[in-house]
PDB file of C-alpha atoms in Angstrom:
ATOM      1  CA  ASP J   1       0.049   0.069  -0.009  1.00  0.00           C
ATOM      2  CA  VAL J   2       0.935   3.538  -0.699  1.00  0.00           C
ATOM      3  CA  LYS J   3       2.091   5.391   2.439  1.00  0.00           C
ATOM      4  CA  VAL J   4       2.175   9.090   2.771  1.00  0.00           C
ATOM      5  CA  THR J   5       3.618  10.182   6.024  1.00  0.00           C
ATOM      6  CA  GLN J   6       3.432  13.670   7.505  1.00  0.00           C
ATOM      7  CA  SER J   7       5.925  14.373  10.164  1.00  0.00           C
ATOM      8  CA  SER J   8       3.634  16.083  12.804  1.00  0.00           C
ATOM      9  CA  ARG J   9       0.024  15.455  13.448  1.00  0.00           C
ATOM     10  CA  TYR J  10      -0.378  18.397  15.769  1.00  0.00           C
ATOM     11  CA  LEU J  11       1.719  21.579  16.076  1.00  0.00           C
ATOM     12  CA  VAL J  12       1.276  24.805  18.086  1.00  0.00           C
ATOM     13  CA  LYS J  13       3.389  27.769  16.980  1.00  0.00           C
ATOM     14  CA  ARG J  14       3.518  31.422  17.802  1.00  0.00           C
ATOM     15  CA  THR J  15       3.011  34.240  15.376  1.00  0.00           C
ATOM     16  CA  GLY J  16       6.291  35.013  13.477  1.00  0.00           C
ATOM     17  CA  GLU J  17       7.791  31.549  13.996  1.00  0.00           C
ATOM     18  CA  LYS J  18       9.101  29.594  11.013  1.00  0.00           C
ATOM     19  CA  VAL J  19       7.260  26.385  10.480  1.00  0.00           C
ATOM     20  CA  PHE J  20       8.274  23.330   8.573  1.00  0.00           C
ATOM     21  CA  LEU J  21       5.773  20.600   7.661  1.00  0.00           C
ATOM     22  CA  GLU J  22       7.390  17.546   6.129  1.00  0.00           C
ATOM     23  CA  CYS J  23       5.853  14.860   3.941  1.00  0.00           C
ATOM     24  CA  VAL J  24       7.367  11.598   2.723  1.00  0.00           C
ATOM     25  CA  GLN J  25       5.839   9.025   0.327  1.00  0.00           C
ATOM     26  CA  ASP J  26       7.152   5.560  -0.194  1.00  0.00           C
ATOM     27  CA  MET J  27       5.797   4.736  -3.684  1.00  0.00           C
ATOM     28  CA  ASP J  28       8.158   6.620  -5.976  1.00  0.00           C
ATOM     29  CA  HIS J  29       5.453   8.985  -6.985  1.00  0.00           C
ATOM     30  CA  GLU J  30       6.327  11.777  -9.361  1.00  0.00           C
ATOM     31  CA  ASN J  31       3.783  14.339  -8.169  1.00  0.00           C
ATOM     32  CA  MET J  32       3.315  15.748  -4.689  1.00  0.00           C
ATOM     33  CA  PHE J  33       0.885  18.291  -3.265  1.00  0.00           C
ATOM     34  CA  TRP J  34       0.068  20.470  -0.310  1.00  0.00           C
ATOM     35  CA  TYR J  35      -3.425  21.478   0.517  1.00  0.00           C
ATOM     36  CA  ARG J  36      -5.015  23.319   3.376  1.00  0.00           C
ATOM     37  CA  GLN J  37      -8.490  22.254   4.573  1.00  0.00           C
ATOM     38  CA  ASP J  38     -10.651  24.789   6.288  1.00  0.00           C
ATOM     39  CA  PRO J  39     -14.394  24.313   7.323  1.00  0.00           C
ATOM     40  CA  GLY J  40     -16.722  25.317   4.447  1.00  0.00           C
ATOM     41  CA  LEU J  41     -13.829  25.921   2.162  1.00  0.00           C
ATOM     42  CA  GLY J  42     -12.845  22.374   1.188  1.00  0.00           C
ATOM     43  CA  LEU J  43      -9.327  21.696   0.143  1.00  0.00           C
ATOM     44  CA  ARG J  44      -7.375  24.481  -1.367  1.00  0.00           C
ATOM     45  CA  LEU J  45      -4.154  23.804  -3.270  1.00  0.00           C
ATOM     46  CA  ILE J  46      -1.067  25.703  -1.912  1.00  0.00           C
ATOM     47  CA  TYR J  47       1.724  24.259  -4.089  1.00  0.00           C
ATOM     48  CA  PHE J  48       2.531  21.139  -6.043  1.00  0.00           C
ATOM     49  CA  SER J  49       5.501  19.552  -7.542  1.00  0.00           C
ATOM     50  CA  TYR J  50       5.847  17.251 -10.506  1.00  0.00           C
ATOM     51  CA  ASP J  51       9.617  16.484 -10.202  1.00  0.00           C
ATOM     52  CA  VAL J  52      12.522  17.029  -7.921  1.00  0.00           C
ATOM     53  CA  LYS J  53      13.345  20.655  -7.488  1.00  0.00           C
ATOM     54  CA  MET J  54      10.240  21.611  -9.567  1.00  0.00           C
ATOM     55  CA  LYS J  55       7.348  23.426  -8.119  1.00  0.00           C
ATOM     56  CA  GLU J  56       4.167  25.089  -9.149  1.00  0.00           C
ATOM     57  CA  LYS J  57       2.018  27.578  -7.306  1.00  0.00           C
ATOM     58  CA  GLY J  58      -1.522  26.504  -6.536  1.00  0.00           C
ATOM     59  CA  ASP J  59      -4.420  28.744  -5.779  1.00  0.00           C
ATOM     60  CA  ILE J  60      -3.231  30.059  -2.343  1.00  0.00           C
ATOM     61  CA  PRO J  61       0.629  30.247  -2.294  1.00  0.00           C
ATOM     62  CA  GLU J  62       0.947  33.485  -0.454  1.00  0.00           C
ATOM     63  CA  GLY J  63       2.742  33.084   2.835  1.00  0.00           C
ATOM     64  CA  TYR J  64       4.130  29.646   1.838  1.00  0.00           C
ATOM     65  CA  SER J  65       7.053  28.103   0.155  1.00  0.00           C
ATOM     66  CA  VAL J  66       8.042  24.565  -0.547  1.00  0.00           C
ATOM     67  CA  SER J  67      11.064  22.448  -1.099  1.00  0.00           C
ATOM     68  CA  ARG J  68      11.568  19.189  -2.896  1.00  0.00           C
ATOM     69  CA  GLU J  69      15.195  18.127  -2.859  1.00  0.00           C
ATOM     70  CA  LYS J  70      14.481  14.449  -3.008  1.00  0.00           C
ATOM     71  CA  LYS J  71      11.687  12.693  -4.908  1.00  0.00           C
ATOM     72  CA  GLU J  72      10.153  11.087  -1.835  1.00  0.00           C
ATOM     73  CA  ARG J  73       9.983  14.339   0.318  1.00  0.00           C
ATOM     74  CA  PHE J  74       7.975  17.519  -0.078  1.00  0.00           C
ATOM     75  CA  SER J  75       8.274  20.158   2.564  1.00  0.00           C
ATOM     76  CA  LEU J  76       5.956  23.099   3.254  1.00  0.00           C
ATOM     77  CA  ILE J  77       7.386  26.152   4.788  1.00  0.00           C
ATOM     78  CA  LEU J  78       5.748  29.005   6.558  1.00  0.00           C
ATOM     79  CA  GLU J  79       8.507  31.666   6.805  1.00  0.00           C
ATOM     80  CA  SER J  80       6.642  33.701   9.386  1.00  0.00           C
ATOM     81  CA  ALA J  81       3.511  32.046  10.681  1.00  0.00           C
ATOM     82  CA  SER J  82       0.400  34.098  11.081  1.00  0.00           C
ATOM     83  CA  THR J  83      -2.837  33.339  12.813  1.00  0.00           C
ATOM     84  CA  ASN J  84      -4.729  33.036   9.562  1.00  0.00           C
ATOM     85  CA  GLN J  85      -2.496  30.033   8.744  1.00  0.00           C
ATOM     86  CA  THR J  86      -4.142  28.015  11.556  1.00  0.00           C
ATOM     87  CA  SER J  87      -5.454  25.140   9.559  1.00  0.00           C
ATOM     88  CA  MET J  88      -5.283  21.483   8.702  1.00  0.00           C
ATOM     89  CA  TYR J  89      -2.544  20.742   6.143  1.00  0.00           C
ATOM     90  CA  LEU J  90      -2.754  17.728   3.936  1.00  0.00           C
ATOM     91  CA  CYS J  91       0.009  16.236   1.820  1.00  0.00           C
ATOM     92  CA  ALA J  92      -0.724  14.023  -1.106  1.00  0.00           C
ATOM     93  CA  SER J  93       1.078  12.244  -3.854  1.00  0.00           C
ATOM     94  CA  VAL J  94       0.199  10.448  -7.228  1.00  0.00           C
ATOM     95  CA  ASN J  95       1.669   8.708 -10.170  1.00  0.00           C
ATOM     96  CA  ARG J  96      -0.838   9.806 -12.771  1.00  0.00           C
ATOM     97  CA  GLY J  97      -1.252   7.274 -15.534  1.00  0.00           C
ATOM     98  CA  PRO J  98      -3.734   6.514 -18.287  1.00  0.00           C
ATOM     99  CA  SER J  99      -5.990   4.405 -16.059  1.00  0.00           C
ATOM    100  CA  ASN J 100      -5.560   5.948 -12.674  1.00  0.00           C
ATOM    101  CA  GLY J 101      -4.665   9.296 -11.121  1.00  0.00           C
ATOM    102  CA  GLU J 102      -6.199   9.345  -7.643  1.00  0.00           C
ATOM    103  CA  LEU J 103      -4.288  11.164  -4.973  1.00  0.00           C
ATOM    104  CA  PHE J 104      -3.035   9.427  -1.944  1.00  0.00           C
ATOM    105  CA  PHE J 105      -3.161  11.573   1.254  1.00  0.00           C
ATOM    106  CA  GLY J 106      -1.325  11.690   4.406  1.00  0.00           C
ATOM    107  CA  GLU J 107      -3.035  11.859   7.757  1.00  0.00           C
ATOM    108  CA  GLY J 108      -2.800  15.600   8.007  1.00  0.00           C
ATOM    109  CA  SER J 109      -0.980  18.165  10.134  1.00  0.00           C
ATOM    110  CA  ARG J 110      -3.132  20.323  12.301  1.00  0.00           C
ATOM    111  CA  LEU J 111      -1.408  23.651  12.853  1.00  0.00           C
ATOM    112  CA  THR J 112      -2.378  26.229  15.364  1.00  0.00           C
ATOM    113  CA  VAL J 113      -0.761  29.579  15.350  1.00  0.00           C
ATOM    114  CA  LEU J 114      -1.124  31.672  18.475  1.00  0.00           C
TER     115      LEU J 114
ATOM    116  CA  GLU N   1      -9.444  29.330 -13.682  1.00  0.00           C
ATOM    117  CA  LEU N   2     -10.919  25.909 -12.729  1.00  0.00           C
ATOM    118  CA  LYS N   3     -13.667  26.020 -10.167  1.00  0.00           C
ATOM    119  CA  VAL N   4     -15.487  23.065  -8.672  1.00  0.00           C
ATOM    120  CA  GLU N   5     -18.812  23.374  -6.921  1.00  0.00           C
ATOM    121  CA  GLN N   6     -20.688  20.755  -4.965  1.00  0.00           C
ATOM    122  CA  ASN N   7     -24.173  20.660  -3.702  1.00  0.00           C
ATOM    123  CA  PRO N   8     -25.650  20.333  -1.343  1.00  0.00           C
ATOM    124  CA  LEU N   9     -23.069  21.306   1.192  1.00  0.00           C
ATOM    125  CA  PHE N  10     -24.908  19.528   4.053  1.00  0.00           C
ATOM    126  CA  LEU N  11     -27.265  16.583   3.659  1.00  0.00           C
ATOM    127  CA  SER N  12     -29.134  14.859   6.455  1.00  0.00           C
ATOM    128  CA  MET N  13     -31.068  11.779   5.456  1.00  0.00           C
ATOM    129  CA  GLN N  14     -32.859   8.898   6.806  1.00  0.00           C
ATOM    130  CA  GLU N  15     -31.599   5.361   6.599  1.00  0.00           C
ATOM    131  CA  GLY N  16     -33.071   3.570   3.575  1.00  0.00           C
ATOM    132  CA  LYS N  17     -33.474   6.715   1.511  1.00  0.00           C
ATOM    133  CA  ASN N  18     -31.824   7.535  -1.789  1.00  0.00           C
ATOM    134  CA  TYR N  19     -30.135  10.801  -2.674  1.00  0.00           C
ATOM    135  CA  THR N  20     -27.636  12.408  -5.093  1.00  0.00           C
ATOM    136  CA  ILE N  21     -24.753  14.703  -4.629  1.00  0.00           C
ATOM    137  CA  TYR N  22     -23.797  16.951  -7.435  1.00  0.00           C
ATOM    138  CA  CYS N  23     -20.326  18.137  -8.667  1.00  0.00           C
ATOM    139  CA  ASN N  24     -20.090  20.742 -11.256  1.00  0.00           C
ATOM    140  CA  TYR N  25     -16.848  22.205 -12.730  1.00  0.00           C
ATOM    141  CA  SER N  26     -16.139  25.134 -14.852  1.00  0.00           C
ATOM    142  CA  THR N  27     -13.654  24.143 -17.540  1.00  0.00           C
ATOM    143  CA  THR N  28     -13.004  21.147 -19.696  1.00  0.00           C
ATOM    144  CA  SER N  29     -11.652  18.123 -18.025  1.00  0.00           C
ATOM    145  CA  ASP N  30     -12.051  14.444 -18.634  1.00  0.00           C
ATOM    146  CA  ARG N  31     -10.935  13.213 -15.208  1.00  0.00           C
ATOM    147  CA  LEU N  32     -12.892  13.376 -11.991  1.00  0.00           C
ATOM    148  CA  TYR N  33     -12.297  11.786  -8.595  1.00  0.00           C
ATOM    149  CA  TRP N  34     -14.517  11.190  -5.641  1.00  0.00           C
ATOM    150  CA  TYR N  35     -13.142  10.955  -2.065  1.00  0.00           C
ATOM    151  CA  ARG N  36     -14.537  10.235   1.364  1.00  0.00           C
ATOM    152  CA  GLN N  37     -13.358  11.778   4.611  1.00  0.00           C
ATOM    153  CA  ASP N  38     -14.389  10.476   7.991  1.00  0.00           C
ATOM    154  CA  PRO N  39     -14.273  12.835  10.980  1.00  0.00           C
ATOM    155  CA  GLY N  40     -10.697  13.334  12.152  1.00  0.00           C
ATOM    156  CA  LYS N  41      -9.352  11.257   9.219  1.00  0.00           C
ATOM    157  CA  SER N  42      -7.676  11.970   5.926  1.00  0.00           C
ATOM    158  CA  LEU N  43      -9.200  11.455   2.513  1.00  0.00           C
ATOM    159  CA  GLU N  44      -9.541   8.144   0.829  1.00  0.00           C
ATOM    160  CA  SER N  45     -10.245   7.495  -2.814  1.00  0.00           C
ATOM    161  CA  LEU N  46     -13.733   6.198  -3.722  1.00  0.00           C
ATOM    162  CA  PHE N  47     -13.911   6.534  -7.547  1.00  0.00           C
ATOM    163  CA  VAL N  48     -11.863   7.431 -10.514  1.00  0.00           C
ATOM    164  CA  LEU N  49     -13.865   8.549 -13.564  1.00  0.00           C
ATOM    165  CA  LEU N  50     -11.744   8.936 -16.683  1.00  0.00           C
ATOM    166  CA  SER N  51     -14.021   9.559 -19.525  1.00  0.00           C
ATOM    167  CA  ASN N  52     -17.417  10.852 -20.642  1.00  0.00           C
ATOM    168  CA  GLY N  53     -20.145   8.489 -19.620  1.00  0.00           C
ATOM    169  CA  ALA N  54     -17.988   6.699 -17.115  1.00  0.00           C
ATOM    170  CA  VAL N  55     -19.934   4.980 -14.333  1.00  0.00           C
ATOM    171  CA  LYS N  56     -18.526   3.278 -11.252  1.00  0.00           C
ATOM    172  CA  GLN N  57     -20.286   1.524  -8.447  1.00  0.00           C
ATOM    173  CA  GLU N  58     -19.221   0.247  -5.126  1.00  0.00           C
ATOM    174  CA  GLY N  59     -21.877  -1.022  -2.707  1.00  0.00           C
ATOM    175  CA  ARG N  60     -24.565   1.672  -2.164  1.00  0.00           C
ATOM    176  CA  LEU N  61     -22.606   4.355  -3.933  1.00  0.00           C
ATOM    177  CA  MET N  62     -22.580   4.994  -7.744  1.00  0.00           C
ATOM    178  CA  ALA N  63     -20.709   7.748  -9.512  1.00  0.00           C
ATOM    179  CA  SER N  64     -21.110   8.965 -13.047  1.00  0.00           C
ATOM    180  CA  LEU N  65     -19.421  11.608 -15.307  1.00  0.00           C
ATOM    181  CA  ASP N  66     -20.945  13.758 -18.022  1.00  0.00           C
ATOM    182  CA  THR N  67     -17.977  15.789 -19.429  1.00  0.00           C
ATOM    183  CA  LYS N  68     -20.182  17.697 -21.854  1.00  0.00           C
ATOM    184  CA  ALA N  69     -22.348  19.017 -19.053  1.00  0.00           C
ATOM    185  CA  ARG N  70     -19.227  19.264 -16.869  1.00  0.00           C
ATOM    186  CA  LEU N  71     -21.161  17.351 -14.119  1.00  0.00           C
ATOM    187  CA  SER N  72     -20.605  14.430 -11.952  1.00  0.00           C
ATOM    188  CA  THR N  73     -23.078  12.749  -9.643  1.00  0.00           C
ATOM    189  CA  LEU N  74     -22.619  10.596  -6.611  1.00  0.00           C
ATOM    190  CA  HIS N  75     -25.807   8.554  -5.950  1.00  0.00           C
ATOM    191  CA  ILE N  76     -26.523   6.944  -2.652  1.00  0.00           C
ATOM    192  CA  THR N  77     -29.011   4.050  -2.669  1.00  0.00           C
ATOM    193  CA  ALA N  78     -30.741   2.941   0.603  1.00  0.00           C
ATOM    194  CA  ALA N  79     -28.432   4.935   2.863  1.00  0.00           C
ATOM    195  CA  VAL N  80     -27.003   3.358   5.988  1.00  0.00           C
ATOM    196  CA  HIS N  81     -25.466   5.077   8.969  1.00  0.00           C
ATOM    197  CA  ASP N  82     -21.972   3.926   7.940  1.00  0.00           C
ATOM    198  CA  LEU N  83     -22.069   6.180   4.936  1.00  0.00           C
ATOM    199  CA  SER N  84     -21.998   9.321   7.188  1.00  0.00           C
ATOM    200  CA  ALA N  85     -18.975  11.185   6.077  1.00  0.00           C
ATOM    201  CA  THR N  86     -17.757  14.134   4.119  1.00  0.00           C
ATOM    202  CA  TYR N  87     -17.670  13.487   0.390  1.00  0.00           C
ATOM    203  CA  PHE N  88     -15.369  15.494  -2.035  1.00  0.00           C
ATOM    204  CA  CYS N  89     -15.110  15.577  -5.739  1.00  0.00           C
ATOM    205  CA  ALA N  90     -11.896  16.655  -7.428  1.00  0.00           C
ATOM    206  CA  VAL N  91     -11.214  17.608 -11.019  1.00  0.00           C
ATOM    207  CA  GLU N  92      -7.918  17.657 -12.728  1.00  0.00           C
ATOM    208  CA  GLY N  93      -7.155  20.823 -14.551  1.00  0.00           C
ATOM    209  CA  THR N  94      -5.867  21.029 -18.075  1.00  0.00           C
ATOM    210  CA  SER N  95      -4.487  17.614 -19.075  1.00  0.00           C
ATOM    211  CA  GLY N  96      -0.941  17.382 -18.069  1.00  0.00           C
ATOM    212  CA  THR N  97      -0.759  20.139 -15.509  1.00  0.00           C
ATOM    213  CA  TYR N  98      -1.395  17.707 -12.617  1.00  0.00           C
ATOM    214  CA  LYS N  99      -3.356  20.358 -10.767  1.00  0.00           C
ATOM    215  CA  TYR N 100      -6.215  18.800  -8.817  1.00  0.00           C
ATOM    216  CA  ILE N 101      -8.934  21.179  -7.605  1.00  0.00           C
ATOM    217  CA  PHE N 102     -11.448  20.088  -4.997  1.00  0.00           C
ATOM    218  CA  GLY N 103     -14.997  20.979  -4.347  1.00  0.00           C
ATOM    219  CA  THR N 104     -16.011  22.290  -0.960  1.00  0.00           C
ATOM    220  CA  GLY N 105     -17.404  18.926   0.161  1.00  0.00           C
ATOM    221  CA  THR N 106     -20.860  17.561   1.009  1.00  0.00           C
ATOM    222  CA  ARG N 107     -21.204  16.593   4.706  1.00  0.00           C
ATOM    223  CA  LEU N 108     -23.588  13.610   4.795  1.00  0.00           C
ATOM    224  CA  LYS N 109     -25.382  12.572   7.899  1.00  0.00           C
ATOM    225  CA  VAL N 110     -27.390   9.366   7.784  1.00  0.00           C
ATOM    226  CA  LEU N 111     -29.980   9.188  10.613  1.00  0.00           C
ATOM    227  CA  ALA N 112     -30.945   5.777  12.118  1.00  0.00           C
TER     228      ALA N 112
END
């Protein structure tokens, strides 16, 4: 089974702190994603990556950056956390092919910024 | 810009009843995905719909895709309590961009 592991399930940070959220997948997937999930807003795409060192902005990249130095690892960085970044963050990966393409999700990281 | 809308946002239904969740999207796409999320859990894949007219069924759930109408439906037959969850549809943007956009979700509660 595909496994997507997020490093922290729960984090509490203070405004202005730098926050790293890490995600590792074990199925050699090419594409990885970071979403945030907020009540009533569904999942919103922050960044995605289709190859090592490649990244693309999603719909809400402001205040975030990402790093993909190795194929299996995709990190989300909040340079200076703010209270409006309190949310559930979900990492996902996929190897999109002609007969598949569903994302595999990690368990999520719930971030609270005080 | 690709937008995905689901309705209803909330659905409370009695066990044994049928209902349909709708997913509309704004630009051309021939791939659509349905996911389920239980409270406090992550998302798991339910269906992958890859072409116009695709229909997939699993137990009491059936999903279909009409790419001309830019519409997918998730039909629930004879609902049971275990189906209570939040259901999301997701559409892939322009082929090859690998950009998956999700709807806002439909929170389903099946009452015994």
